[in-house]
Amino acid sequence: MQSAMALSFSQTSFTRPNHVLGSSGSVFSTPRSLRFCGLRREAFGFSTSNQLAIRSNRIQFLSRKSFQVSASASSNGNGAPPKSFDYDLIIIGAGVGGHGAALHAVEKGLKTAIIEGDVVGGTCVNRGCVPSKALLAVSGRMRELQNEHHMKSFGLQVSAAGYDRQGVADHANNLATKIRNNLTNSMKAIGVDILTGFGSVLGPQKVKYGKDNIITAKDIIIATGSVPFVPKGIEVDGKTVITSDHALKLESVPEWIAIVGSGYIGLEFSDVYTALGSEVTFIEALDQLMPGFDPEISKLAQRVLINPRKIDYHTGVFASKITPARDGKPVLIELIDAKTKEPKDTLEVDAALIATGRAPFTNGLGLENVNVVTQRGFIPVDERMRVIDGKGTLVPNLYCIGDANGKLMLAHAASAQGISVVEQVSGRDHVLNHLSIPAACFTHPEISMVGLTEPQAKEKGEKEGFKVSVVKTSFKANTKALAENEGEGIAKMIYRPDNGEILGVHIFGLHAADLIHEASNAIALGTRIQDIKLAVHAHPTLSEVLDELFKAAKVESHATTRTVSEKVVV
Amino acid sequence: MSRLLQTPFLPSVTLPTKTRSSVTGFRVKPRIIPIQAKIREIFMPALSSTMTEGKIVSWVKSEGDKLNKGESVVVVESDKADMDVETFYDGYLAAIMVEEGGVAPVGSAIALLAETEDEIADAKAKASGGGGDSQAPTSSPPTAAIEAPVSVEKKIAAPPVSVKAVAASAVHPASEGGKRIVASPYAKKLAKELKVELAGLVGSGPMGRIVAKDVEAVAAGGGVQAAVAVKEVVAAPGVELGSVVPFTTMQGAVSRNMVESLTVPTFRVGYTITTDALDALYKKIKSKGVTMTALLAKATALALAKHPVVNSSCRDGNSFVYNSSINVAVAVAIDGGLITPVLQNADKVDIYSLSRKWKELVDKARAKQLQPQEYNTGTFTLSNLGMFGVDRFDAILPPGTGAIMAVGASQPSVVATKDGRIGMKNQMQVNVTADHRVIYGSDLAQFLQTLASIIEDPKDLTF
């Protein structure tokens, strides 16, 4: 046995010289314990897919080398100015999408400028994901401290937990400021020019910002994002009828707040408000709460996040008219039936939060100068984020990413789209797989998902003629979740039993938002279940929920050795 | 009076508990229903080796739906996961016997399956007739039919508050002259849970809105309606004279338990105990949150520790158990009956912790949130009516325990002292009822002697 191991080790190092280069001499620093892995790899043998993997590795290596060359040529940070243009790349809008694109552009050696008419960071950092996470961090703790039953099951005693509204609001505001500064500094440090003023497109490759500054660039990215969408008939006063922009400042905690819309935003705010003592009424136009989620997940989420809390709801109704509180009268909400449009009910509450989604922010962008016609405000793009004009032809050198194109209105999707565009303009074709972009809702517990929902997958399977299977695992069986007394939750995977392709994963449970990435990476990299099920998860961790999910799946084809052998190398 | 002491000792008492999940968690006794060939029962399945009971998450099918073999009918939550439960037969879902949110032991019937549509009615009749209890979980929580002195007093005390609420609150501006009910989400939820009718209720929230505490007040105090009744007929609040009232579940359980208690041969031994020292101690440590109930429970527990036979129980008539821990149950009158929260290991826990624990249990009992182990694990019961001025009474022995002690009021009495003088001492009478199959007269006598010496020299109570 000993000798066999030693032999296999030496073989490993000889048969893979290319990897020695690629992984900077890792074979020599390989811990002795990995020899056993070498033996295991030998047992699996080389397959064609294995050879392919090696080749792709080499390609990666080569491309990285060429990048290093170009980077050294532009060692003063932002790339050298080209002859005819002021910049290689101008990004209009310094939100998370623009920021992601700018950083990647500099890495690719492009001279880059970013135009911001408001504050750096955009919605996500200033009025969205970031401050809401601060509020949710508070609400999660409040909820835990107030849950006597939960505390007692730990053997903990907590006397009446309370909060200071201003303190909570400050935490959210401080976090936004901190992240905004980090974002600004990260761009300044690598030499991105941050231009202040409202930016618009003057013509091909020409941009105006501020009063009358005109600059040119080889390529332009529009990343102007979105604003809260307020349906007709709703009067927002910023005090009693508010959008997420106002709510995040937490200027008041109303006793009773109606939340119009039960998507991510509404759900997260219901979590915050109920933890801080408010009672909540959801108003949802569709027949079911949480319409965007996998039906099974939304059913369970309703059982955990809605039913036991101080929340009631009206589904299948529109809020046709909302009047802010004034003259001693409460906020009045008129509800009409979503289908028949007949008046159904009138609500009076202390406040109303409009969380009916977001509208693209594309007005005044000068799109008419390049003959682009927006669709409900969204800028039409192809799968490579290239802007399409009114006649359906591509506008050269103009791209649009993020909420403004409406493909997938998530901060990290915008950033991924930006990086994809930069890859293209720096000479490498790239198409982003939107089905591999995860989404998360940071309630307590969290909800996360990637890929298709079960009904979507079944429909696709029927159309394309493949079978769809579903497996589920419960957090109730997970040691770490039980240690935390948080056994409530499920993970669910939708997959193809014939080839092991993961079509979608949905998680509801403790730290679901952090858990989803194993699945989203697998989808992005095309990893099959039969391979990923052999991967090892530390015990006891929540990640074992996914481990069990992969292991529970029944796939007809056998494991390829690819994943395993890759592991040996690094 | 003593019958009110019996209710809680039934294992099957259905307590309307307010659970975390807001769905009323009720327990359903397994029922035996005569099975006809064509009406089958759907049982609560064992979904894991450790599962003893399951909660119905949701019924996938509703009554009257046609079922095909292999179709899922119901989603059940076990200790591990939620599972779809499939039917093994074709047929019609005739009657659902455990509603959503209900809990049923493994193996008990949760629904009936009829083979043909014609048999649905039969099955329905069976479900409602055979399972008398099955109606209980959905029926309203037991109302105040057992007239415990406490609840009467509470009702008399309630009217001023409720009446004031009526007087103070205007009609809600948006209620369209009372046509529409304006209640906060939580108030609505609570009303459903506590079976409180919102119509006619007057809210104390902003602009007359009904808020949670209005609903709670109604549920706790018998409500505005009851209060009005009290104003008219103070003697019998909310009772319609001359009417025949069927037993509520709790009353039915009490009745059965009372009859069952007749199978145990009991006897009684009384004792008069001087409480001057105890009263003095109570005054001293009252400010630290110590209650008289906790002091009595502690003294009793210490006496029980020296006389394990009084803490024993005989269930089968052939053998008896020396209980390993001393759990003192104390009867508390609550709205709609009474319950005996249990002070576990009362001999070992110090008096301050015991007092805190007692306060917590009473709060939970009032909120109907006691867990089964918090009310059915008593090994010895205390019942104190002293606060009403009762000087002596006797209690019926709760089945499954060895003895119960009835405590009267401590009153100043003129006594002859040993040196031939006449003195004034505070004295109380206690009266123990015990199971004579295992506990004999001398056992009780010695126990009471020990108890008296502890109460008359209470330094050990605060160790």
mmCIF file of C-alpha atoms in Angstrom, chain B residues 296-441:
data_model
loop_
_atom_site.group_PDB
_atom_site.id
_atom_site.type_symbol
_atom_site.label_atom_id
_atom_site.label_comp_id
_atom_site.label_asym_id
_atom_site.label_seq_id
_atom_site.Cartn_x
_atom_site.Cartn_y
_atom_site.Cartn_z
ATOM 1 C CA LEU B 296 -46.125 26.932 51.436
ATOM 2 C CA ALA B 297 -44.963 24.873 48.474
ATOM 3 C CA LYS B 298 -41.424 24.954 49.773
ATOM 4 C CA ALA B 299 -42.443 23.930 53.287
ATOM 5 C CA THR B 300 -44.581 21.131 51.898
ATOM 6 C CA ALA B 301 -41.768 19.921 49.671
ATOM 7 C CA LEU B 302 -39.307 19.847 52.576
ATOM 8 C CA ALA B 303 -41.788 17.815 54.630
ATOM 9 C CA LEU B 304 -42.409 15.466 51.702
ATOM 10 C CA ALA B 305 -38.664 14.874 51.400
ATOM 11 C CA LYS B 306 -38.784 13.319 54.883
ATOM 12 C CA HIS B 307 -41.899 11.246 54.139
ATOM 13 C CA PRO B 308 -41.459 9.805 50.645
ATOM 14 C CA VAL B 309 -44.537 7.616 50.975
ATOM 15 C CA VAL B 310 -46.788 10.693 50.971
ATOM 16 C CA ASN B 311 -45.170 11.664 47.666
ATOM 17 C CA SER B 312 -45.828 8.251 46.136
ATOM 18 C CA SER B 313 -48.494 7.219 43.701
ATOM 19 C CA CYS B 314 -50.449 4.067 43.038
ATOM 20 C CA ARG B 315 -51.900 3.613 39.590
ATOM 21 C CA ASP B 316 -52.742 -0.066 39.097
ATOM 22 C CA GLY B 317 -53.756 -1.171 42.589
ATOM 23 C CA ASN B 318 -50.946 -3.762 42.709
ATOM 24 C CA SER B 319 -47.878 -1.654 43.160
ATOM 25 C CA PHE B 320 -46.874 1.909 43.819
ATOM 26 C CA VAL B 321 -44.036 4.256 42.915
ATOM 27 C CA TYR B 322 -41.909 6.341 45.255
ATOM 28 C CA ASN B 323 -41.660 9.347 42.942
ATOM 29 C CA SER B 324 -38.078 10.382 42.374
ATOM 30 C CA SER B 325 -38.712 14.106 42.388
ATOM 31 C CA ILE B 326 -40.978 16.259 44.488
ATOM 32 C CA ASN B 327 -43.174 18.246 42.119
ATOM 33 C CA VAL B 328 -45.704 20.370 43.945
ATOM 34 C CA ALA B 329 -48.748 21.220 41.858
ATOM 35 C CA VAL B 330 -50.682 24.276 43.007
ATOM 36 C CA ALA B 331 -54.262 24.807 41.918
ATOM 37 C CA VAL B 332 -54.942 28.135 40.202
ATOM 38 C CA ALA B 333 -58.369 29.281 39.121
ATOM 39 C CA ILE B 334 -58.256 30.653 35.608
ATOM 40 C CA ASP B 335 -60.951 31.924 33.378
ATOM 41 C CA GLY B 336 -62.996 28.965 32.297
ATOM 42 C CA GLY B 337 -61.783 26.426 34.820
ATOM 43 C CA LEU B 338 -58.620 25.796 36.701
ATOM 44 C CA ILE B 339 -55.189 24.487 36.207
ATOM 45 C CA THR B 340 -52.385 23.229 38.392
ATOM 46 C CA PRO B 341 -49.023 24.625 37.359
ATOM 47 C CA VAL B 342 -46.248 22.472 38.780
ATOM 48 C CA LEU B 343 -43.267 23.665 40.787
ATOM 49 C CA GLN B 344 -40.774 20.985 39.897
ATOM 50 C CA ASN B 345 -38.210 19.840 42.435
ATOM 51 C CA ALA B 346 -39.666 22.270 44.946
ATOM 52 C CA ASP B 347 -37.509 20.737 47.709
ATOM 53 C CA LYS B 348 -34.276 21.552 45.880
ATOM 54 C CA VAL B 349 -34.967 24.955 44.314
ATOM 55 C CA ASP B 350 -34.326 27.953 46.576
ATOM 56 C CA ILE B 351 -37.271 30.068 47.676
ATOM 57 C CA TYR B 352 -36.406 33.044 45.473
ATOM 58 C CA SER B 353 -36.117 31.006 42.290
ATOM 59 C CA LEU B 354 -39.241 29.162 43.287
ATOM 60 C CA SER B 355 -41.146 32.430 43.637
ATOM 61 C CA ARG B 356 -39.952 33.635 40.243
ATOM 62 C CA LYS B 357 -40.873 30.326 38.701
ATOM 63 C CA TRP B 358 -44.306 30.540 40.267
ATOM 64 C CA LYS B 359 -44.912 34.006 38.901
ATOM 65 C CA GLU B 360 -43.880 32.849 35.456
ATOM 66 C CA LEU B 361 -46.162 29.811 35.617
ATOM 67 C CA VAL B 362 -49.131 31.883 36.713
ATOM 68 C CA ASP B 363 -48.571 34.361 33.890
ATOM 69 C CA LYS B 364 -48.347 31.512 31.433
ATOM 70 C CA ALA B 365 -51.454 29.881 32.858
ATOM 71 C CA ARG B 366 -53.414 33.105 32.461
ATOM 72 C CA ALA B 367 -52.182 33.406 28.880
ATOM 73 C CA LYS B 368 -53.040 29.723 28.366
ATOM 74 C CA GLN B 369 -49.490 29.010 27.338
ATOM 75 C CA LEU B 370 -48.564 26.292 29.807
ATOM 76 C CA GLN B 371 -46.806 23.323 28.287
ATOM 77 C CA PRO B 372 -48.099 19.853 29.271
ATOM 78 C CA GLN B 373 -45.087 19.126 31.471
ATOM 79 C CA GLU B 374 -45.805 22.338 33.309
ATOM 80 C CA TYR B 375 -49.219 21.214 34.490
ATOM 81 C CA ASN B 376 -49.380 17.436 34.482
ATOM 82 C CA THR B 377 -46.218 16.320 36.271
ATOM 83 C CA GLY B 378 -47.308 17.051 39.842
ATOM 84 C CA THR B 379 -46.714 14.413 42.499
ATOM 85 C CA PHE B 380 -48.493 16.244 45.337
ATOM 86 C CA THR B 381 -51.117 18.945 45.094
ATOM 87 C CA LEU B 382 -51.727 22.080 47.129
ATOM 88 C CA SER B 383 -55.023 23.901 47.072
ATOM 89 C CA ASN B 384 -55.300 27.144 48.961
ATOM 90 C CA LEU B 385 -58.607 28.940 49.429
ATOM 91 C CA GLY B 386 -57.337 30.911 52.417
ATOM 92 C CA MET B 387 -57.332 34.165 50.474
ATOM 93 C CA PHE B 388 -61.119 33.990 50.303
ATOM 94 C CA GLY B 389 -61.451 33.616 54.038
ATOM 95 C CA VAL B 390 -62.234 29.909 53.829
ATOM 96 C CA ASP B 391 -61.026 28.409 57.111
ATOM 97 C CA ARG B 392 -61.301 24.727 56.202
ATOM 98 C CA PHE B 393 -62.338 22.527 53.300
ATOM 99 C CA ASP B 394 -61.436 19.182 51.842
ATOM 100 C CA ALA B 395 -60.266 18.252 48.379
ATOM 101 C CA ILE B 396 -60.803 15.329 46.060
ATOM 102 C CA LEU B 397 -57.677 13.388 45.233
ATOM 103 C CA PRO B 398 -56.573 13.874 41.633
ATOM 104 C CA PRO B 399 -56.206 10.441 39.994
ATOM 105 C CA GLY B 400 -52.603 9.384 39.630
ATOM 106 C CA THR B 401 -51.286 11.145 42.720
ATOM 107 C CA GLY B 402 -51.028 10.083 46.346
ATOM 108 C CA ALA B 403 -52.255 13.080 48.282
ATOM 109 C CA ILE B 404 -53.652 16.580 48.093
ATOM 110 C CA MET B 405 -53.575 19.214 50.819
ATOM 111 C CA ALA B 406 -56.335 21.786 51.298
ATOM 112 C CA VAL B 407 -55.076 24.941 53.002
ATOM 113 C CA GLY B 408 -57.413 27.314 54.835
ATOM 114 C CA ALA B 409 -56.928 30.908 55.900
ATOM 115 C CA SER B 410 -54.523 31.840 58.634
ATOM 116 C CA GLN B 411 -56.555 33.644 61.288
ATOM 117 C CA PRO B 412 -55.832 35.154 64.685
ATOM 118 C CA SER B 413 -57.114 32.696 67.285
ATOM 119 C CA VAL B 414 -57.311 32.713 71.028
ATOM 120 C CA VAL B 415 -55.285 29.805 72.329
ATOM 121 C CA ALA B 416 -54.280 28.442 75.650
ATOM 122 C CA THR B 417 -50.507 28.386 75.977
ATOM 123 C CA LYS B 418 -48.462 25.789 77.789
ATOM 124 C CA ASP B 419 -47.883 27.975 80.814
ATOM 125 C CA GLY B 420 -51.600 28.191 81.461
ATOM 126 C CA ARG B 421 -52.219 31.617 79.986
ATOM 127 C CA ILE B 422 -54.440 32.688 77.156
ATOM 128 C CA GLY B 423 -52.714 34.052 74.084
ATOM 129 C CA MET B 424 -53.347 35.199 70.554
ATOM 130 C CA LYS B 425 -51.776 33.279 67.707
ATOM 131 C CA ASN B 426 -52.280 33.120 63.957
ATOM 132 C CA GLN B 427 -53.396 29.664 63.009
ATOM 133 C CA MET B 428 -54.393 27.895 59.847
ATOM 134 C CA GLN B 429 -56.024 24.573 59.239
ATOM 135 C CA VAL B 430 -54.756 22.139 56.665
ATOM 136 C CA ASN B 431 -56.548 19.007 55.569
ATOM 137 C CA VAL B 432 -54.858 16.252 53.569
ATOM 138 C CA THR B 433 -56.771 13.794 51.393
ATOM 139 C CA ALA B 434 -54.748 10.672 50.580
ATOM 140 C CA ASP B 435 -54.971 7.317 48.821
ATOM 141 C CA HIS B 436 -55.312 4.758 51.632
ATOM 142 C CA ARG B 437 -54.070 1.931 49.478
ATOM 143 C CA VAL B 438 -50.539 3.223 49.992
ATOM 144 C CA ILE B 439 -50.653 6.033 52.530
ATOM 145 C CA TYR B 440 -51.874 5.248 56.049
ATOM 146 C CA GLY B 441 -53.108 7.425 58.877
#
